[in-house]
Each structure stands twice: as structure tokens, then as C-alpha cells.
Coordinates of C-alpha atoms in Angstrom, one line a residue:
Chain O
X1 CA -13.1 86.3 -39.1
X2 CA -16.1 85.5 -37.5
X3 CA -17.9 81.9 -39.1
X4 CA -20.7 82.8 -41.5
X5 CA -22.5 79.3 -41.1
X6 CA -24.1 78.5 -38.0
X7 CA -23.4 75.1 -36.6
X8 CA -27.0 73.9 -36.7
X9 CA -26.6 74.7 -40.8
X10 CA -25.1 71.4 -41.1
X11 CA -28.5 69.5 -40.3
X12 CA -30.6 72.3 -42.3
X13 CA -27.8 71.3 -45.5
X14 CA -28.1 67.3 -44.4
X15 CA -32.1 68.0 -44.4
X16 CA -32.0 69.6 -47.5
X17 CA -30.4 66.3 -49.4
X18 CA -33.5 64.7 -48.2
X19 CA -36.0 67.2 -49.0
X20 CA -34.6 67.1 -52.7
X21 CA -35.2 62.9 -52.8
X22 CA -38.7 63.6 -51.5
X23 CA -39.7 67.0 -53.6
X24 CA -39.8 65.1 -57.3
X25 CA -42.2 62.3 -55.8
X26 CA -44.2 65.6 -54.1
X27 CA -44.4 66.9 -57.0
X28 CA -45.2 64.2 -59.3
X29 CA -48.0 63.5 -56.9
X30 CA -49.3 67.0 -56.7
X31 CA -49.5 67.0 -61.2
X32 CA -51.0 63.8 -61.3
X33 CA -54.1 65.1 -58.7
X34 CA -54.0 68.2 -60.9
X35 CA -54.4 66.1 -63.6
X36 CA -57.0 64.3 -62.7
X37 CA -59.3 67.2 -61.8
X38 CA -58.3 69.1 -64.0
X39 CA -57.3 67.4 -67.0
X40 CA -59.2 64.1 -66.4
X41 CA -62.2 66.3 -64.9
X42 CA -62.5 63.0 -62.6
X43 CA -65.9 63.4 -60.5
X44 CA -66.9 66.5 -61.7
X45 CA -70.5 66.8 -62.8
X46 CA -70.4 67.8 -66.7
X47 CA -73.2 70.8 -67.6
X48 CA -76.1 69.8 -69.7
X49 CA -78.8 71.5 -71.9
X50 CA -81.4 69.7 -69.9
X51 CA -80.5 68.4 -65.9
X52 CA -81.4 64.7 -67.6
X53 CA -81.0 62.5 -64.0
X54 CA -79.8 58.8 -64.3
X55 CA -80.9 58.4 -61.0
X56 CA -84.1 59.4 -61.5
X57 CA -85.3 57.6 -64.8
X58 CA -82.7 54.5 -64.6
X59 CA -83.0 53.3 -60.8
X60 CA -86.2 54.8 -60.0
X61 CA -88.5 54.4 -62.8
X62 CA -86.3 50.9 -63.7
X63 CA -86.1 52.5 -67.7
X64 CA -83.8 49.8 -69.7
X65 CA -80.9 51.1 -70.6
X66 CA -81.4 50.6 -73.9
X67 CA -84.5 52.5 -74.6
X68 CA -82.3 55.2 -74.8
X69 CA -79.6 53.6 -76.0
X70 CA -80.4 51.8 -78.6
X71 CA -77.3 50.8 -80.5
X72 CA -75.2 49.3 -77.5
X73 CA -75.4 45.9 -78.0
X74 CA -75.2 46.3 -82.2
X75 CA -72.8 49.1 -82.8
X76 CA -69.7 50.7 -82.2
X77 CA -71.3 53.5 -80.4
X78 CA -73.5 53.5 -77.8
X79 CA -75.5 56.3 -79.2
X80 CA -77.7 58.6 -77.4
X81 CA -81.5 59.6 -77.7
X82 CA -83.0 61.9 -80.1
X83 CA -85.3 64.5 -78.4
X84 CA -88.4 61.8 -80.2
X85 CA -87.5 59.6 -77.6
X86 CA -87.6 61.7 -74.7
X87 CA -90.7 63.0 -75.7
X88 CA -92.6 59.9 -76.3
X89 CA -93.1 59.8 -72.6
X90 CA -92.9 64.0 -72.0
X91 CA -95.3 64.7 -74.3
X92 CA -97.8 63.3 -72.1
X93 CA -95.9 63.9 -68.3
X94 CA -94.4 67.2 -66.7
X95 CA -96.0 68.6 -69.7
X96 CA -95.1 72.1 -67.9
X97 CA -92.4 71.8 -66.4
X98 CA -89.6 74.4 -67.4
X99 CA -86.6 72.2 -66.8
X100 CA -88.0 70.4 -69.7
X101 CA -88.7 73.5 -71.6
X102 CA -85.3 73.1 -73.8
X103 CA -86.5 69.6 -74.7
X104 CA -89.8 70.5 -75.8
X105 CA -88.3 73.8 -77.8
X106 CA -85.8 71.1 -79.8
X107 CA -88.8 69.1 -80.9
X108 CA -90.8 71.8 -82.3
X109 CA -87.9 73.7 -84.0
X110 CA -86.3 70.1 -85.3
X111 CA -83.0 71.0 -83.6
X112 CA -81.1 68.3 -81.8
X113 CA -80.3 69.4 -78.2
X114 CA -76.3 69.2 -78.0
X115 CA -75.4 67.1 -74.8
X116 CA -71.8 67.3 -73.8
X117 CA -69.7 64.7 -74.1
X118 CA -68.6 63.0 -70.3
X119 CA -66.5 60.0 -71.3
X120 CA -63.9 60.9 -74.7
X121 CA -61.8 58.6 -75.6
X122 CA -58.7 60.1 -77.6
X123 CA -58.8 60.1 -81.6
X124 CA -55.9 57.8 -82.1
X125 CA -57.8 55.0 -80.0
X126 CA -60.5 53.0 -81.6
X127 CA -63.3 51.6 -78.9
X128 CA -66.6 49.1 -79.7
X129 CA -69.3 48.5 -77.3
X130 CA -71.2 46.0 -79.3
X131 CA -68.2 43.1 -78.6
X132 CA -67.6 44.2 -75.0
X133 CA -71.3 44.4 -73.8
X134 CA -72.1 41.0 -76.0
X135 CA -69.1 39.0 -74.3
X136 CA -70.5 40.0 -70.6
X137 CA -68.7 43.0 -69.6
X138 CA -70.7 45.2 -67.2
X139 CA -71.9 48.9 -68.2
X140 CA -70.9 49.3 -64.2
X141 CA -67.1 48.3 -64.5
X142 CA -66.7 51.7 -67.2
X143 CA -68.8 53.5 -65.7
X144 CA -69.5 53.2 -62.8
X145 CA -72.8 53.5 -60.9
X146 CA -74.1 55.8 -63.4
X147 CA -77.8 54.7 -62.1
X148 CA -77.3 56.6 -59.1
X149 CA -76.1 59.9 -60.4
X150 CA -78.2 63.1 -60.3
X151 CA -76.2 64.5 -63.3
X152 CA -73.6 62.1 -65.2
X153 CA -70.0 62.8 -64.3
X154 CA -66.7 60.7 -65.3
X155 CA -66.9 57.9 -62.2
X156 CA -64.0 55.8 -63.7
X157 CA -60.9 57.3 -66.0
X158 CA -60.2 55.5 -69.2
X159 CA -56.8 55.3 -69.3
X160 CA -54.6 53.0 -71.4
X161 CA -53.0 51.1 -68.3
X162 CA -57.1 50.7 -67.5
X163 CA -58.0 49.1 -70.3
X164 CA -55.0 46.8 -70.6
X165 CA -55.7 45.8 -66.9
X166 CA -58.6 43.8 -68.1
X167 CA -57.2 42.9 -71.4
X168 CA -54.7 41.4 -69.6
X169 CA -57.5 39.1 -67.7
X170 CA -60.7 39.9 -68.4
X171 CA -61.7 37.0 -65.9
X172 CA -61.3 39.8 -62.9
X173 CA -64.2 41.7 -64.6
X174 CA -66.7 39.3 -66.6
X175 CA -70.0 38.7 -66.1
X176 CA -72.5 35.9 -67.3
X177 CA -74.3 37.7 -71.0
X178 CA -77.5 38.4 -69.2
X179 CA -76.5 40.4 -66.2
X180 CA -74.4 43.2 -68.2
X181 CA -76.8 46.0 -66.9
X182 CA -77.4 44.9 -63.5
X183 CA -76.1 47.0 -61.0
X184 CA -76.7 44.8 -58.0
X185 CA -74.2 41.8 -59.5
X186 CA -74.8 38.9 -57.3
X187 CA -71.9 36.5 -57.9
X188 CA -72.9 33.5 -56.0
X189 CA -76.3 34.0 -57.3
X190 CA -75.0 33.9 -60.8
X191 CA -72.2 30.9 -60.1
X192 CA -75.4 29.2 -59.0
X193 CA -77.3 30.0 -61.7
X194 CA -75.0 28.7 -64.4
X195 CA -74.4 25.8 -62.7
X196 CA -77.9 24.7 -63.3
X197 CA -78.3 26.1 -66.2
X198 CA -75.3 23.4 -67.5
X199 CA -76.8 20.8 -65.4
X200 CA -80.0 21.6 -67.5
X201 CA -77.9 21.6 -71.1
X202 CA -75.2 18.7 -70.5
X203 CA -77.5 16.6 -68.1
X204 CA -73.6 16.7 -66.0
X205 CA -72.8 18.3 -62.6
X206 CA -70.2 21.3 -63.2
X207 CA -66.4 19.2 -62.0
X208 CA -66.0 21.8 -59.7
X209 CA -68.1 24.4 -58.6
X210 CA -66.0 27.9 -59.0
X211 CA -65.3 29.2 -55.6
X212 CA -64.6 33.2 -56.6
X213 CA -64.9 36.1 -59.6
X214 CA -61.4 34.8 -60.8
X215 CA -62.8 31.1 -61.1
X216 CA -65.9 31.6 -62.7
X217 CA -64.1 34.4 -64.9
X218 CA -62.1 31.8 -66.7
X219 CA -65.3 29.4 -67.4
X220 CA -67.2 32.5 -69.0
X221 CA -63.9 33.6 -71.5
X222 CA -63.9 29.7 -72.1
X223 CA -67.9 30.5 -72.9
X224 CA -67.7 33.2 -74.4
X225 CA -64.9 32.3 -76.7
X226 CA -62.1 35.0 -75.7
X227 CA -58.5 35.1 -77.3
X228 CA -56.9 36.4 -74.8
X229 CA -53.1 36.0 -76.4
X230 CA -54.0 39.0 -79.2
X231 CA -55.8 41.3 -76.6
X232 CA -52.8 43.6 -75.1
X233 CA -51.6 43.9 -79.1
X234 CA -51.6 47.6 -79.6
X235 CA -53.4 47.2 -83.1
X236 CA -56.4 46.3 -81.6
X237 CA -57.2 49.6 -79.9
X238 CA -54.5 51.6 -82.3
X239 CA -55.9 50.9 -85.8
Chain G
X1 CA -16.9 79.9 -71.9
X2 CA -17.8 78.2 -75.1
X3 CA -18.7 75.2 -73.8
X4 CA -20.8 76.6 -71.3
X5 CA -22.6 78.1 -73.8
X6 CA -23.8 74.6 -75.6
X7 CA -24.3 73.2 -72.6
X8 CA -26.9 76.3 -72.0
X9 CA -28.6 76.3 -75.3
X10 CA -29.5 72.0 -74.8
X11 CA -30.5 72.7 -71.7
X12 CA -32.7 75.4 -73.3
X13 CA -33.2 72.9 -75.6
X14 CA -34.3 70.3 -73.7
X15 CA -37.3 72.3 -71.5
X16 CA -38.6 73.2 -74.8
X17 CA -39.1 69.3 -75.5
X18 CA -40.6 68.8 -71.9
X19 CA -42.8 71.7 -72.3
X20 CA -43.7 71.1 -76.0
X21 CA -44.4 67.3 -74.7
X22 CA -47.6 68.7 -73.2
X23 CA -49.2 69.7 -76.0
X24 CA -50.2 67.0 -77.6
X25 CA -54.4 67.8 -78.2
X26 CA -53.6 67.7 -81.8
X27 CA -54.0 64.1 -82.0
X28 CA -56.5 63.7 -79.2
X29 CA -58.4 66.3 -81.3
X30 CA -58.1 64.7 -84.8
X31 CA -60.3 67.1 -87.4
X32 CA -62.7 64.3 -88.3
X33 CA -66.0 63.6 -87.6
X34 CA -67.2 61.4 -85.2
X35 CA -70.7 60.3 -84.6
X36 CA -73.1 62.9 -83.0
X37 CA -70.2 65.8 -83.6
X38 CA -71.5 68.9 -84.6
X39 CA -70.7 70.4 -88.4
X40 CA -69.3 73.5 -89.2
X41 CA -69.8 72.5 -93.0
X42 CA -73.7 71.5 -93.1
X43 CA -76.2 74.0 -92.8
X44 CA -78.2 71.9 -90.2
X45 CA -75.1 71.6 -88.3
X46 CA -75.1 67.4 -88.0
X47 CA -72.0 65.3 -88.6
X48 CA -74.3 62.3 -89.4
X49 CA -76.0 62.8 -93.1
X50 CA -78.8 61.2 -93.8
X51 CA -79.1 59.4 -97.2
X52 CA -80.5 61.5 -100.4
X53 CA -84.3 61.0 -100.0
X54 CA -85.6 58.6 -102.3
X55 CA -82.4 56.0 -102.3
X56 CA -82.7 52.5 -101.1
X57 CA -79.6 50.8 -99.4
X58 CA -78.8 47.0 -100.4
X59 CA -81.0 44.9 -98.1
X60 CA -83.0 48.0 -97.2
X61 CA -85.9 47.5 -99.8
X62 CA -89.0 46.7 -98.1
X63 CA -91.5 45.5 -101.2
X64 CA -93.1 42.8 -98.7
X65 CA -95.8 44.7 -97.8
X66 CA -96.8 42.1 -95.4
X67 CA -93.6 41.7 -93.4
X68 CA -92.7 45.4 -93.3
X69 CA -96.0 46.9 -93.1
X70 CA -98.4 44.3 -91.6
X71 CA -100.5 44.9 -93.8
X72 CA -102.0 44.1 -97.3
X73 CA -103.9 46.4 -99.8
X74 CA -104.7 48.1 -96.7
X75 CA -105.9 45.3 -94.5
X76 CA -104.0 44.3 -91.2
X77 CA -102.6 40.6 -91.8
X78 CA -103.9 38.0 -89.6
X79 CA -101.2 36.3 -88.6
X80 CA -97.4 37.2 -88.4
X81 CA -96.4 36.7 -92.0
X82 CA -93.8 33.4 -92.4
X83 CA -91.2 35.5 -93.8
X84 CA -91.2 36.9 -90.2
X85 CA -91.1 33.6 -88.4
X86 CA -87.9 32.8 -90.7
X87 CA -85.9 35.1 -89.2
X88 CA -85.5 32.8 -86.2
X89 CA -84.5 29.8 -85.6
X90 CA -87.3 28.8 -83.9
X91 CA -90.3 30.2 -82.2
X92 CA -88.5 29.7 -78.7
X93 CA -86.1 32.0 -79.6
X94 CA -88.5 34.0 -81.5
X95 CA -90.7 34.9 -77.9
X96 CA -87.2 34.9 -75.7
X97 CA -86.4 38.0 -78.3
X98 CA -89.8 39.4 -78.4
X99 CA -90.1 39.0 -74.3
X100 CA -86.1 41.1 -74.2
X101 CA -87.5 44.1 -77.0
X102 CA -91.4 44.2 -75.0
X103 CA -89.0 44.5 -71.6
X104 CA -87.1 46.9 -72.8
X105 CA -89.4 49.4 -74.8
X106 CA -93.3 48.7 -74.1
X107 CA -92.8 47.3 -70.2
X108 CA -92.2 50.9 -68.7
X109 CA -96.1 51.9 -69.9
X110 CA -97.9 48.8 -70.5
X111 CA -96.6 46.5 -67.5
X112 CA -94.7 43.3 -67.5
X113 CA -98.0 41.2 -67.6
X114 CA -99.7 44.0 -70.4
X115 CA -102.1 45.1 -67.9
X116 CA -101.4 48.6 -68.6
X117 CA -99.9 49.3 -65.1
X118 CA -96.3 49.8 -66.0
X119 CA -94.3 52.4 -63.4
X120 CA -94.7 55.0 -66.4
X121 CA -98.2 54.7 -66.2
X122 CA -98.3 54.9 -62.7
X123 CA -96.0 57.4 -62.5
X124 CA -98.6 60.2 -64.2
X125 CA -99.2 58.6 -67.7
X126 CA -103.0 57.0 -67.1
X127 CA -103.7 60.1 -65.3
X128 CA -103.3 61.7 -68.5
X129 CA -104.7 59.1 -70.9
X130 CA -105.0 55.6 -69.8
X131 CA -102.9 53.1 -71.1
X132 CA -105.2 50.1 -72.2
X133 CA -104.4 46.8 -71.3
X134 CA -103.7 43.8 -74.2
X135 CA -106.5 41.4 -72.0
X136 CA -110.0 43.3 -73.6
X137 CA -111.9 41.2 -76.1
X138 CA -111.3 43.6 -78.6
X139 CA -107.7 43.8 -78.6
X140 CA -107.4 39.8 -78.0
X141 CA -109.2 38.9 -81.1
X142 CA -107.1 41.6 -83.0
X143 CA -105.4 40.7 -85.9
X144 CA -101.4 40.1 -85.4
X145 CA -101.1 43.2 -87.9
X146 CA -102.7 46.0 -85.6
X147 CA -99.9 45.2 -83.2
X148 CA -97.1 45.7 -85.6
X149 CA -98.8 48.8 -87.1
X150 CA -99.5 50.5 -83.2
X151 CA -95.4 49.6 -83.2
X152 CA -94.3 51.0 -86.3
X153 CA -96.6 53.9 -86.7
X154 CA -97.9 54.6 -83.1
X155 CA -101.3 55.2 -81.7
X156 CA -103.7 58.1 -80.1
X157 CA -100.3 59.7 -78.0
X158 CA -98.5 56.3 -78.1
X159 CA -95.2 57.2 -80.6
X160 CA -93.9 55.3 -83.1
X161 CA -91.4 52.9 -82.3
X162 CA -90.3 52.3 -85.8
X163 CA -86.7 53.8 -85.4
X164 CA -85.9 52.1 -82.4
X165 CA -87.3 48.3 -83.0
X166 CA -86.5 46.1 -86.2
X167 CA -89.3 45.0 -88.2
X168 CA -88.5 41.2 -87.3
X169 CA -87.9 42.2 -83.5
X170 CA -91.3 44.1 -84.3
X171 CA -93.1 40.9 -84.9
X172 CA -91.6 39.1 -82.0
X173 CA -93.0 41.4 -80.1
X174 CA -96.8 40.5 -81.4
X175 CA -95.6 37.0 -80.8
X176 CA -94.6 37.5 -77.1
X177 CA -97.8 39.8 -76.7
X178 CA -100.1 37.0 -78.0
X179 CA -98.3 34.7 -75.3
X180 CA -99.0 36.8 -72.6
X181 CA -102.9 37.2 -73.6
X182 CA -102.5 33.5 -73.9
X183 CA -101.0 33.0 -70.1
X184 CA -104.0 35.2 -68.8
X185 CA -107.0 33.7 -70.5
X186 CA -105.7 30.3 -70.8
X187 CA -108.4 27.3 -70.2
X188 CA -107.8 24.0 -68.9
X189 CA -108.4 23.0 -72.2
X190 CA -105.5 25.0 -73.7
X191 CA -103.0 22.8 -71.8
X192 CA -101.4 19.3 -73.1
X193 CA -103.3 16.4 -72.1
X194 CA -100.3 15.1 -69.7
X195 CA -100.1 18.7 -68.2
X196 CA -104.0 18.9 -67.6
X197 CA -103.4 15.6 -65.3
X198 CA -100.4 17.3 -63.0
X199 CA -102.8 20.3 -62.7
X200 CA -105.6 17.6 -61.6
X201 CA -103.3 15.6 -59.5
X202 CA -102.5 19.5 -57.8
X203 CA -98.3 19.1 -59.6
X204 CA -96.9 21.9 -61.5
X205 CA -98.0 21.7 -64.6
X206 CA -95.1 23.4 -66.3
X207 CA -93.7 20.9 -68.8
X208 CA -91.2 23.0 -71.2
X209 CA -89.4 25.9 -69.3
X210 CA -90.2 28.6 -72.2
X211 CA -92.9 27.4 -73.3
X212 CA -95.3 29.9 -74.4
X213 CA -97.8 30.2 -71.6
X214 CA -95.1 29.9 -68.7
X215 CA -92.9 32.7 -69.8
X216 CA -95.1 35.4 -69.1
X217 CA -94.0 36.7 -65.9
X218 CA -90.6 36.2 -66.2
X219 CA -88.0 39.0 -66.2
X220 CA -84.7 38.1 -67.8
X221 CA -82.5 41.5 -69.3
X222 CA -81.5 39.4 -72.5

């Protein structure tokens, strides 16, 4: 009887136990970049009623963040602008043009325009911007540079193991009060800054001058009064 | 055989559970509302309600005509009432306020100094109606109520700002205007003795940081 099995089947068989370690980790790859683009949506520009540019009002015309929205710093949700506000400058500029058409239509029919949501946190997790922005964490570090997009897309995914990472040590990510909605954060600037400002206040030098983020993170929980030991509790986002 | 045949139906079993792990939306999706969602239920199609016309919340009843309208029988008040300067601890704090709310919602149009030149204005705005600056006669011998009421109930094409601004954040706002007329039209004479002599001697004369005619060009996001 003549041998069904090649010789050189012995490496293709030998190749094969390899191929079946690596395959699981090819695969769990390939769902989670499917999941992010898909899923996630991660970097994909989200439709709107009106092409409303960050870009364009935020960085270019320098428009506060919160003239639009209003309830960051005092409410749970950020909230967004009713067509009034829009129109209180477009009722006198690019009168005509026909992007703006749909705005103009919801202000003389009364009908909010329906923006789509970009960032969604799920139901079961309970989220407050008022503590978060008030304790000096940056609009940038959720999402991203916002200021610089044409049309807003998800820059930065909220996942759990996201917001535990700063929970965990919010002295990686915060910032002095005051420089929340900058987008150009200067950390030496600001290290300097504080250190005169409590040269001012105490009439003493700072003992040591912090050297990096982590450094100066730790004086401005101190500050700001964080309790970091109840943070990572699940109760506090699962309520 | 027969034991090949449990060993099937778990396996069976157990892809259902991976599959049926994936669909979870149910509790991502939870039917509530949550602010800004759109209603199925109200005719006008908005999750938020607004209260029945005609009800007053606690806190919410604005009887001081003065305070909440800036005006008495009619007639713009003077000065910013005392019940407004109560709600801060002290006027400081009061103009650091008022200077963050002008920043944030009358700077794009009116310019950080209240010339009128703000990038708004610049941008198309005074092509199309100019926006006046706070340094004319008129407007600097004004009283503090015409301020509050151009705020709360708007002006010529100027809106309202009512929704967006407090009524005591409103009257910081008059406050920090008044110190930026102030820091442009200020005479020698307006200074502090001591300060009038580092201005002669050719010193800084800034005593106080804060202090009403220094803060005027100053840009902090507070």
C-alpha cells in the first residue's frame, strides 16, 4: 500500500499546532477592531441636522464652551443649545446661508432640531459633569480635541477600564480649576503659576517645587479635596 | 451513544449562552427617559416637561421687583440693589464672577475691554448692526438697571440672555461692566492717594491685584 501522507505533512500537522495557539488571539484581535468601528463607532464622524463645526466656532471664533453649554459646571448633564442660542448670533450673520436653513426652519416652527447623540454612556451607569469639571478635570482628556473637529466624532471610548484608570489616580489626568477648557495645557506654566499663587496666599515658598504631571497631580487632589479610597467602588458609577 | 448525545445538547447549550451573551442592548437601552430624549408619549415630542404655566417652584418666586427685574414701578434702579450684592461674599468675588459670565456670554460681541470689537463683531456682526461700545456718555451715566434689563430682556437684535445667566450672575455682570468703564475713563483723581504718588514717582501703581480698575484686561476662564 502506497503511504497516503506525504512526508512534508508532518511539518504542515506540527504548523498547524501553532496556527491553532495563534488563531484565538487573531481572532480576538480582529472582534475587538470590529468592535470598535463598528460597535464603538470610534472616529467616525456622527450625521447631524445642521454640519454645526467645533472647529470653526470653538478654536476660531474662541466661543466659550459654555455659551452653548450652559449646565456643565452646575449639572449632571452637559446640556446642549436650544436653536435660541444659535440664533442669537444667526439671526444677524449668514443670514442666507442654506446650511443654516434647518436652524432657522426650527425657530420659526418652535421645533427643537434633534442632534444625534456622539458620546452614550450605557443606562446602568450613572455619569456627572458638574463634580468632574469643578475638581479640574479637562473637557480634552474625554474628549478629546473636540475644538479641532469639522463635525464631532467619538475621539476617546468610554469604557469601564477608562474611567477606572483615572479613578484609580486621578493625579495622571488633573488639572489646576481654571484651565479645564484649555486645549493648549501648559504644565510648567501652571506648576509655576500655583507656585506663586501659594507664595501669594501662605506668604511660604512651596517645600518642593513638583517636577512632573504625577507630582503636581497629588498637590491638586490634596486641593481639591479628593477621596480617592471610595472612587473604584462600583456604587459610585452603578447606582 | 447516550452519552454522546448530552454531551451534544450542552455543547448546544453552551453556544447559545455565548451567542445570547451578545445581546445585551436591553440594559444599555433602558425604556426611560433621559434628558433631551425624544417622547413617543407627548404631543410635542420632548422628554423634558415644562412646569404647568402659572406654578412657582420653592425659591423660584421672584416678588423683588428690584433684584429680579431691575426695575421699580417701571423705573430702571440706580444702583445694583443690596439684595444682589448679598449673594457674595464680597464684591471681589462679586467682579471675579461677573468678569467669568461677561467672558463667557457678552465678550464674543462686545470685546474683552467693551469696545464693541469682539471677534463676533468682527466677524460680520457690525457690518450688519454695529455693536455699541459701554465707553459713550450715555451709556456710562446709565443707570445699573438698563444693564440688567438689555441682559434679561435683550435689545434692538441683541437676545435675551435671561435663560442662560442667573439673575445674581446678571448683576455681576453690571458690576464688572461698570469696572471696565471705570478702567477706561479713570482720572488721576480716581486713584488712592498712595497709588497717585507711585504713578508720579513713574512705579506701578497697582496696589490690590483685583482691584476694580486693574482687572479689566485680564482673561482668566474661571
Amino acid at each position: 500500500m502506497p503511504q497516503i501522507f506525504h512526508s512534508s505533512t508532518n511539518t504542515l500537522a506540527r504548523a498547524s499546532i501553532v496556527l491553532a495557539a495563534i488563531a484565538p488571539l487573531g481572532l480576538m484581535m480582529a472582534l475587538s477592531a470590529m468592535s470598535r468601528t463598528y460597535f464603538v463607532r470610534l472616529n467616525v464622524p456622527v450625521q447631524q441636522p445642521v454640519p454645526f463645526s467645533h472647529e470653526h466656532h470653538s478654536n476660531e471664533l474662541g466661543i466659550a464652551c459654555q455659551y452653548c453649554h450652559v449646565s456643565v459646571e452646575k449639572a449632571g448633564n452637559a446640556g446642549l443649545p436650544p436653536t435660541h442660542t444659535c440664533m442669537s448670533c444667526h439671526s444677524q450673520i449668514w443670514t442666507n446661508s442654506p446650511l443654516l436653513e434647518p436652524v432657522r426652519e426650527s425657530y420659526r416652527s418652535q421645533t427643537p432640531l434633534k442632534w444625534n447623540k456622539v458620546w452614550d454612556l450605557p443606562d446602568f451607569v450613572y455619569f456627572n459633569h458638574s463634580i468632574h469639571v469643578n475638581k479640574g478635570i479637562p473637557c480634552q482628556h474625554c474628549h478629546g480635541n473636540i475644538n479641532q473637529m469639522q463635525i464631532t466624532y467619538k475621539s476617546v471610548h468610554h469604557s469601564m477600564a477608562w474611567c477606572l484608570d483615572c479613578h484609580r489616580a486621578p493625579e495622571k489626568y488633573i488639572r489646576p480649576r481654571e484651565e479645564v477648557y484649555s486645549f493648549d495645557y501648559n504644565l510648567h506654566a501652571a506648576i509655576e503659576r500655583y507656585a506663586d499663587e501659594h507664595a501669594k496666599a501662605t506668604g511660604k515658598k512651596l517645600e518642593q517645587i513638583p517636577r512632573n504631571q504625577v507630582e503636581f497631580g497629588q498637590l491638586l487632589v490634596q486641593d481639591a479635596n479628593i477621596n480617592k479610597k471610595q472612587l473604584s467602588d462600583c456604587w459610585i458609577c452603578h447606582r | 451513544m447516550k452519552r454522546m448525545k448530552t454531551a451534544y445538547t450542552a455543547g448546544l447549550a453552551l453556544l447559545g449562552l455565548v451567542l445570547a451573551s451578545g445581546c445585551h442592548r436591553d440594559m444599555y437601552d433602558q425604556p426611560k427617559y433621559e434628558p433631551y430624549d425624544q417622547s413617543t408619549f407627548f404631543t410635542d415630542q420632548k422628554a423634558d416637561r415644562q412646569p404647568v404655566t402659572g406654578t412657582v417652584a420653592r425659591g423660584q418666586l421672584a416678588l423683588d421687583d428690584a433684584f429680579y427685574r431691575g426695575a421699580v414701578n417701571g423705573k430702571p434702579v440706580p444702583n445694583i440693589p443690596p439684595a444682589a450684592l448679598a449673594r457674595f461674599a464680597n464684591t471681589r468675588d462679586m467682579l471675579r464672577r461677573g468678569q467669568a459670565q461677561y467672558n463667557t456670554f457678552c465678550q464674543p460681541c462686545h470685546g474683552e475691554s467693551g469696545y464693541g470689537n469682539g471677534m463676533i463683531a468682527q466677524r460680520g456682526l457690525s457690518q450688519r448692526r454695529q455693536v455699541p461700545t459701554y465707553h459713550s456718555p450715555r451709556l456710562r451715566d446709565i443707570e445699573d438697571g438698563h444693564f440688567y434689563d438689555v441682559i434679561t430682556n435683550g435689545f434692538g437684535v441683541m437676545y435675551p440672555y435671561s435663560s442662560r445667566i442667573a439673575p445674581e450672575d446678571r448683576w455681576a455682570v453690571v458690576a464688572y461692566i461698570r469696572a471696565l468703564q471705570l478702567s477706561q475713563n479713570a482720572r488721576p483723581s480716581d486713584m488712592p492717594a498712595e497709588a497717585r504718588q507711585r504713578l508720579l514717582r513713574g512705579e506701578n501703581p497697582n496696589v490690590a491685584p483685583g482691584a476694580a480698575a486693574t482687572t479689566g484686561t485680564t482673561s482668566t476662564n474661571e
